[in-house]
mmCIF file of C-alpha atoms in Angstrom:
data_model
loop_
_atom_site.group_PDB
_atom_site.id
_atom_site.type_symbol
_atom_site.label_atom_id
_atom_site.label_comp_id
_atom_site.label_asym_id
_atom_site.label_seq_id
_atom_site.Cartn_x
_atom_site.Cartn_y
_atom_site.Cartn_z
ATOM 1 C CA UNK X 1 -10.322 -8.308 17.160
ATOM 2 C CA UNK X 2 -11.226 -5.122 15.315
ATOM 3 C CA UNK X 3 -14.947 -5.416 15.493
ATOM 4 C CA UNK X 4 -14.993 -5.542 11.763
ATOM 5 C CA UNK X 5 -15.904 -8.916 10.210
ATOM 6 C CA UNK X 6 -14.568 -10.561 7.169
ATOM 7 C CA UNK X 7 -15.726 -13.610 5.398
ATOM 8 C CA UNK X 8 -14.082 -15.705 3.799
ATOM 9 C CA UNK X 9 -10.609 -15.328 5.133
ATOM 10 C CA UNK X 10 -9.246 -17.680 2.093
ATOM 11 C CA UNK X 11 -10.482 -18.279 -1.339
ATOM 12 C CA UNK X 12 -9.289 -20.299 -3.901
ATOM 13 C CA UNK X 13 -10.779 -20.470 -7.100
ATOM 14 C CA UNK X 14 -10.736 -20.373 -11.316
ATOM 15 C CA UNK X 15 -10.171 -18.175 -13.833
ATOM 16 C CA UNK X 16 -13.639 -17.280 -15.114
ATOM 17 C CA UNK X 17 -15.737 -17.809 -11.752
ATOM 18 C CA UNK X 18 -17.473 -15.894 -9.891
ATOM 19 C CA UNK X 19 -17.287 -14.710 -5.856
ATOM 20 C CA UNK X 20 -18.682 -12.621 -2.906
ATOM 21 C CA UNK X 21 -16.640 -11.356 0.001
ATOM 22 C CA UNK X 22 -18.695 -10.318 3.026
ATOM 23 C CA UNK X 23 -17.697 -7.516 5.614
ATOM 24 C CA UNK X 24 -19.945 -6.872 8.896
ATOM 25 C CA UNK X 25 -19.037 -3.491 10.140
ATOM 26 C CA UNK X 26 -18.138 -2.768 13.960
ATOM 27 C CA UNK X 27 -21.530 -2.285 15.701
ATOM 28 C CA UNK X 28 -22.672 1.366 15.107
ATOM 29 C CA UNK X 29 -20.577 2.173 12.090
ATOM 30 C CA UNK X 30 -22.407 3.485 9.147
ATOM 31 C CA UNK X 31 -19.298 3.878 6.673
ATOM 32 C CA UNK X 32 -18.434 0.669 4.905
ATOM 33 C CA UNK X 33 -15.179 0.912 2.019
ATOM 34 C CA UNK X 34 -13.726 -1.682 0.348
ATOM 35 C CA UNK X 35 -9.784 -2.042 -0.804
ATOM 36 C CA UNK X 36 -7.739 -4.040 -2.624
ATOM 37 C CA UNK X 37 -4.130 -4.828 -1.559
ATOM 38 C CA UNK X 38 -1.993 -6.579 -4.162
ATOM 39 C CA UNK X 39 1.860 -6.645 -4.192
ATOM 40 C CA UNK X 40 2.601 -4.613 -7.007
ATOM 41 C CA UNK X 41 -0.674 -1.962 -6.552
ATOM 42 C CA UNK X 42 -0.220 -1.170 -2.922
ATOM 43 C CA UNK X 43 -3.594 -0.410 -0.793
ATOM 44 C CA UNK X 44 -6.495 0.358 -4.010
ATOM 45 C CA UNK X 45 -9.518 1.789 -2.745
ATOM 46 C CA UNK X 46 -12.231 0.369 -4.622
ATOM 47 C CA UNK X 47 -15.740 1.409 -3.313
ATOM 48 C CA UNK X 48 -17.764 3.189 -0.363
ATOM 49 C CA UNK X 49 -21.204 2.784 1.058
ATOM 50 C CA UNK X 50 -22.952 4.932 3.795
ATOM 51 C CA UNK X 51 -26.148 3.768 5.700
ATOM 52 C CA UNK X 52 -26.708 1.887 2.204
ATOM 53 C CA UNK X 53 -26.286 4.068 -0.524
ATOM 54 C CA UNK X 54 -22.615 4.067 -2.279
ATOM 55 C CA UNK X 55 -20.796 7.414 -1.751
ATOM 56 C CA UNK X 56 -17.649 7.004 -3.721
ATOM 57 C CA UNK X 57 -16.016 5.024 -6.498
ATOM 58 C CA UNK X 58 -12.167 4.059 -6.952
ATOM 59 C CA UNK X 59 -10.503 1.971 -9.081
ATOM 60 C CA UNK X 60 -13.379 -0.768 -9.663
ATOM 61 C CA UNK X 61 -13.217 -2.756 -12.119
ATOM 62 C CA UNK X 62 -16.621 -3.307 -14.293
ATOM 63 C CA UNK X 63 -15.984 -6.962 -13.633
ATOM 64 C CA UNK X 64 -17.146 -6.120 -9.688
ATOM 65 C CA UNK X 65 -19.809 -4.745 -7.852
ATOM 66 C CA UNK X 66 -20.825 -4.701 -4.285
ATOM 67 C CA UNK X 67 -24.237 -3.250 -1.653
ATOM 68 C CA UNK X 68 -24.596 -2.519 1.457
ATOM 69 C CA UNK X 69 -27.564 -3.974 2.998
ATOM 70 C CA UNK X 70 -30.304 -2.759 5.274
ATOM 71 C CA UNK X 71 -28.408 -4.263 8.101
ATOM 72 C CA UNK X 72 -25.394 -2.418 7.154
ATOM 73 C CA UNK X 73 -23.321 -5.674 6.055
ATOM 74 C CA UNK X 74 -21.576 -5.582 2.573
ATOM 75 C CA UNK X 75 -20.817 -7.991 0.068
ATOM 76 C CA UNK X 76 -18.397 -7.319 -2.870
ATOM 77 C CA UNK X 77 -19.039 -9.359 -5.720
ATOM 78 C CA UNK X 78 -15.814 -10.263 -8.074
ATOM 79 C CA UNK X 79 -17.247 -12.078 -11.516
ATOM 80 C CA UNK X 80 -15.189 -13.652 -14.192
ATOM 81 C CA UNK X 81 -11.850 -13.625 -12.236
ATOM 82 C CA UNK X 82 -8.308 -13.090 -13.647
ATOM 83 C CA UNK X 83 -5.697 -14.485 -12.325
ATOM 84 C CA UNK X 84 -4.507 -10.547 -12.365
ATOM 85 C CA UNK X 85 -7.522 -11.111 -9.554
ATOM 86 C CA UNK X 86 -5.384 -12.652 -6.690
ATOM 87 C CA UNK X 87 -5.070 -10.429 -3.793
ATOM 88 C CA UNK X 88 -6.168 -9.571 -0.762
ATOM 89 C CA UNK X 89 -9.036 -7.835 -0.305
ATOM 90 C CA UNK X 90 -10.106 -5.561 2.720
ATOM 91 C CA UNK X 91 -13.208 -3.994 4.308
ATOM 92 C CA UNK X 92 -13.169 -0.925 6.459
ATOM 93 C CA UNK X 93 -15.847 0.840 8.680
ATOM 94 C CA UNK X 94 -15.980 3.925 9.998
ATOM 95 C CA UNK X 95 -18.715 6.089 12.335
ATOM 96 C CA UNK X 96 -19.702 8.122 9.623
ATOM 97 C CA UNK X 97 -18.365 9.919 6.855
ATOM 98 C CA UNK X 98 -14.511 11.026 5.716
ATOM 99 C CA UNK X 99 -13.200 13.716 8.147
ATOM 100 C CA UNK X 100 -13.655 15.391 11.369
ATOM 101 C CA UNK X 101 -16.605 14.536 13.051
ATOM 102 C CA UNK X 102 -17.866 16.126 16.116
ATOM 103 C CA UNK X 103 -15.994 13.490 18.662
ATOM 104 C CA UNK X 104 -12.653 13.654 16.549
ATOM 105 C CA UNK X 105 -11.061 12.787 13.107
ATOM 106 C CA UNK X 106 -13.032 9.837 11.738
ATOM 107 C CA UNK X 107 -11.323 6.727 11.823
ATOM 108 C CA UNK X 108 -10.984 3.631 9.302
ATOM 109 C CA UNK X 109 -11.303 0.419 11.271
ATOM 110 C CA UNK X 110 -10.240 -2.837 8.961
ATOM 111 C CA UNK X 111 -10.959 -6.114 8.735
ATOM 112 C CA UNK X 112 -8.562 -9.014 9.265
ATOM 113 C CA UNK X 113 -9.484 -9.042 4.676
ATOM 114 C CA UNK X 114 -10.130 -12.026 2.695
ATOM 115 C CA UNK X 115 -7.039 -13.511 0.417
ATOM 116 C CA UNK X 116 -8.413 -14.475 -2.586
ATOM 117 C CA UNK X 117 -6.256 -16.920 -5.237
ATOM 118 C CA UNK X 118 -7.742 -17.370 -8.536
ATOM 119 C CA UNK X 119 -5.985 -20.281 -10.362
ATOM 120 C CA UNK Y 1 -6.561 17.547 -5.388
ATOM 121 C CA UNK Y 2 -5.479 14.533 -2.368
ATOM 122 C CA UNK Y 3 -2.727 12.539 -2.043
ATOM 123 C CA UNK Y 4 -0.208 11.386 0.139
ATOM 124 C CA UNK Y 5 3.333 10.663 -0.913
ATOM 125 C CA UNK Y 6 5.505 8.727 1.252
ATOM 126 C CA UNK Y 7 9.201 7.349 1.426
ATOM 127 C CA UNK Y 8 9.858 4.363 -0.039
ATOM 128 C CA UNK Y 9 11.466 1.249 1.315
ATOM 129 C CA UNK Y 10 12.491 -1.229 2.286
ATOM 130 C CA UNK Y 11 13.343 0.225 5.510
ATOM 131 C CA UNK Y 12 15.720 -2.093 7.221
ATOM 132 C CA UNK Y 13 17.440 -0.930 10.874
ATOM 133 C CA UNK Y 14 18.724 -2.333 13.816
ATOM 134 C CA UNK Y 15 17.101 -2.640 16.781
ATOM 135 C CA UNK Y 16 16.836 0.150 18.992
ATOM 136 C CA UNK Y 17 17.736 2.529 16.261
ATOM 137 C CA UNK Y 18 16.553 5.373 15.581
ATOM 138 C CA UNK Y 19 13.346 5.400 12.934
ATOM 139 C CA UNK Y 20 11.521 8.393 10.845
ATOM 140 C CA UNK Y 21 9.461 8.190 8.014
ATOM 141 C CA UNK Y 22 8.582 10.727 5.773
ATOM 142 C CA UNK Y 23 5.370 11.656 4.515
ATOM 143 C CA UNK Y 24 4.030 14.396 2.939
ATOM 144 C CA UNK Y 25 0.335 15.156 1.964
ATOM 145 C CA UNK Y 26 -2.090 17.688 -0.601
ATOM 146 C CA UNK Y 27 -5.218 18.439 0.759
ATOM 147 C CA UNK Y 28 -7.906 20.789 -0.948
ATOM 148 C CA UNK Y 29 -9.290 21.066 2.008
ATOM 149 C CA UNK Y 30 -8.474 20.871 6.089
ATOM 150 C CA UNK Y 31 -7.286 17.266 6.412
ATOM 151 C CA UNK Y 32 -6.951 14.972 9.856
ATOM 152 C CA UNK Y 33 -3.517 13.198 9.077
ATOM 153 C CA UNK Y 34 -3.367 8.945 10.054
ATOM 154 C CA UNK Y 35 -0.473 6.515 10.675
ATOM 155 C CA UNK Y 36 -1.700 3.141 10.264
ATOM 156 C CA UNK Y 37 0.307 -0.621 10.542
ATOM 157 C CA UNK Y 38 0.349 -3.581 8.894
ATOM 158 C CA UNK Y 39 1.780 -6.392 10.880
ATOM 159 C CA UNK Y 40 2.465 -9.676 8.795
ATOM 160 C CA UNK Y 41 -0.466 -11.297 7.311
ATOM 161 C CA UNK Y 42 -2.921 -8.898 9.309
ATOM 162 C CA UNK Y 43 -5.409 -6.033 8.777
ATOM 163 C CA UNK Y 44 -4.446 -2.504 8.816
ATOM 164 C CA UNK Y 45 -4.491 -1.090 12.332
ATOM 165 C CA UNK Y 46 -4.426 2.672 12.995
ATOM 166 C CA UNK Y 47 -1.413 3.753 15.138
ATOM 167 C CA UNK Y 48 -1.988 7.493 15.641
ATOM 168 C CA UNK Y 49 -3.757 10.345 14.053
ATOM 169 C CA UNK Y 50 -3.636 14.389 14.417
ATOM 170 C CA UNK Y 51 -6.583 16.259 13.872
ATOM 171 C CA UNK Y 52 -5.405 20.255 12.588
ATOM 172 C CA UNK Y 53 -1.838 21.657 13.118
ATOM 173 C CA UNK Y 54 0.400 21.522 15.232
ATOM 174 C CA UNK Y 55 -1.221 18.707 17.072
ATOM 175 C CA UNK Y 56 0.984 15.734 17.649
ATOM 176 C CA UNK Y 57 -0.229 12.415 17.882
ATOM 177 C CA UNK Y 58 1.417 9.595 19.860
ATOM 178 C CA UNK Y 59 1.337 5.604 20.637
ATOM 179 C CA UNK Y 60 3.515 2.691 21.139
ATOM 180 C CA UNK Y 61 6.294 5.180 21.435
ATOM 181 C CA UNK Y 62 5.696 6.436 17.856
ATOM 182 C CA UNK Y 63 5.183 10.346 17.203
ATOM 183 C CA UNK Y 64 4.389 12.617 14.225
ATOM 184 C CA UNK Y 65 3.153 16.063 14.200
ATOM 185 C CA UNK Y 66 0.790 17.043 12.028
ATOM 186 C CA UNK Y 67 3.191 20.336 10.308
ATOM 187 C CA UNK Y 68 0.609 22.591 8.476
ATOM 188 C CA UNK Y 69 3.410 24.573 7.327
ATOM 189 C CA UNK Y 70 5.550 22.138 5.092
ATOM 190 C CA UNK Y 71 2.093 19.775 4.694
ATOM 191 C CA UNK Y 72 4.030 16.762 6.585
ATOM 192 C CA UNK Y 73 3.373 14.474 9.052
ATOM 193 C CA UNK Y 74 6.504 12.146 9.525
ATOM 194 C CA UNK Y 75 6.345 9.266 11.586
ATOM 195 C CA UNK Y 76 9.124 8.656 14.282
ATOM 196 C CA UNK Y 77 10.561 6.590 17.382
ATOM 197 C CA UNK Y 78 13.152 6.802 19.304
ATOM 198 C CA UNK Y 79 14.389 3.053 19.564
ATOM 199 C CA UNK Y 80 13.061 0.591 17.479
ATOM 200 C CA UNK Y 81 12.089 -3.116 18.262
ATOM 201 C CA UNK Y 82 12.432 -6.152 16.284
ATOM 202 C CA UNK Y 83 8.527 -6.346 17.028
ATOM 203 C CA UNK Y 84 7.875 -2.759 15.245
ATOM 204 C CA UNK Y 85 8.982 -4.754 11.836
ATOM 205 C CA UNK Y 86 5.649 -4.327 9.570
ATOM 206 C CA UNK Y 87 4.001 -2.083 6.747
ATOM 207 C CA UNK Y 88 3.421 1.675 7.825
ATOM 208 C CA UNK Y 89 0.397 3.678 5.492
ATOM 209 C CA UNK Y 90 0.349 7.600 5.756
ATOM 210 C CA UNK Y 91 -2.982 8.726 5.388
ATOM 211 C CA UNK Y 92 -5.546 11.824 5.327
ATOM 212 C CA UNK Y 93 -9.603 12.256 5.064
ATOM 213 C CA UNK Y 94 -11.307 15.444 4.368
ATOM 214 C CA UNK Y 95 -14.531 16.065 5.129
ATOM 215 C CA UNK Y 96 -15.364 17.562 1.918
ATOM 216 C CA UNK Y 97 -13.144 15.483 -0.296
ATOM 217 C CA UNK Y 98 -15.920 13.155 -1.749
ATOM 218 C CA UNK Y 99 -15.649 11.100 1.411
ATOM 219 C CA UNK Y 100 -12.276 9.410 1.334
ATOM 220 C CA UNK Y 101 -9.432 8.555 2.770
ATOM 221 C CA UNK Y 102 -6.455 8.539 0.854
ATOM 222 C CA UNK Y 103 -3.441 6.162 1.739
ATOM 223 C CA UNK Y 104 0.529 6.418 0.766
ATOM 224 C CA UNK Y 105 1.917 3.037 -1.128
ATOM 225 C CA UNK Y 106 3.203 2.162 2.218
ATOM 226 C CA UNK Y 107 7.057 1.675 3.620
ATOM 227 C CA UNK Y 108 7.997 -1.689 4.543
ATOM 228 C CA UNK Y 109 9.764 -1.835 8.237
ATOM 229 C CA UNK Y 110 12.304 -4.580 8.881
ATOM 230 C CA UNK Y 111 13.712 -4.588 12.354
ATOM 231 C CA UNK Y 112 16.949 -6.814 13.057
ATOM 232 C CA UNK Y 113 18.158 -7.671 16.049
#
């Protein structure tokens, strides 16, 4: 167990619909990042939140959105899914921000992700 | 700008072979260098990670040493296991590169006894 939470672990659903993906961070991490991992796109990073307030923005689609809450859990909202949609998506955390920190390199801890099938 | 560029697979060896795979990396600024794994139908986990040059990071009997020089950071081991069969990601962060970390398109490990 990585101490980083994912929810659902499998999704199935339909062209058009809409879902949320939720990711609790290992206790004391402030860093949340989302990726997408599909068989043909490799590991796509999609979006980053620190302490709440989004940091950096990858390849994410208008289509999606996500927050990180006060608590520091994040939800990553997917709306009308394609069936282009299907992958499996992944939550990281990390301490604090990209790069060396005072105790060492920063590290990205992931989540088991959630396997989403649109239909 | 960043990026990481790494070998492509398959990979397919025997076991207790000898394994190394390249990676090579562009950093605008000082980067810390990361191996992670992907084991079959599991997260990514990290396996090792170097902090500035020269330093080499180890685990599981894996090794690569972070080579400022020729901006590589191949990963290697000695004798492979049927169990070492998974997806390996070369990656780097910089602290002042927008907050990121940047992965390779991974290289697929297949280990046969």
């Amino acid at each position: 167990d990585s101490g980083v939470t994912q929810t659902p672990k499998h999704l199935i659903t339909a062209t058009g619909q809409r879902v949320t993906l939720r990711c609790s961070p290992r206790s004391g991490d402030l860093s949340v990042y989302w990726y997408q991992q599909s068989l043909d796109q490799g590991l796509q990073f999609l979006i980053h939140y620190y302490n709440g307030e989004e940091r950096a923005k990858g390849n994410i689609l208008e289509r999606f959105s996500a927050q990180q809450f006060p608590d520091l859990h994040s939800e990553l909202n997917l709306s009308s899914l394609e069936l282009g949609d299907s992958a499996l998506y992944f939550c990281a955390s990390s301490v604090g921000l990209a790069g060396y920190s005072s105790s060492g390199a920063n590290v990205l801890t992931f989540g088991a992700g959630s396997r989403l099938t649109v239909l | 700008g960043n990026s990481v560029t790494q070998m492509e697979g398959p990979v397919t060896l025997s076991e207790e072979a000898f394994l190394t795979i390249n990676c090579t990396y562009t950093a605008t600024g000082y980067p810390s260098l990361f191996w992670y794994v992907q084991y079959p139908g599991e997260g990514l986990q990290l396996l090792l990670k170097a902090t500035k040059a020269d330093d080499k990071g180890s685990n599981k009997g894996f090794e690569a040493t972070y080579r400022k020089e020729t901006t590589s950071f191949h990963l290697e081991k000695g004798s492979v296991q049927v169990s070492d069969s998974a997806v390996y990601f070369c990656a780097l962060s910089v602290s002042r590169a927008g907050n990121q970390f940047y992965f390779g398109t991974g290289t697929s490990l297949t280990v046969i006894p």
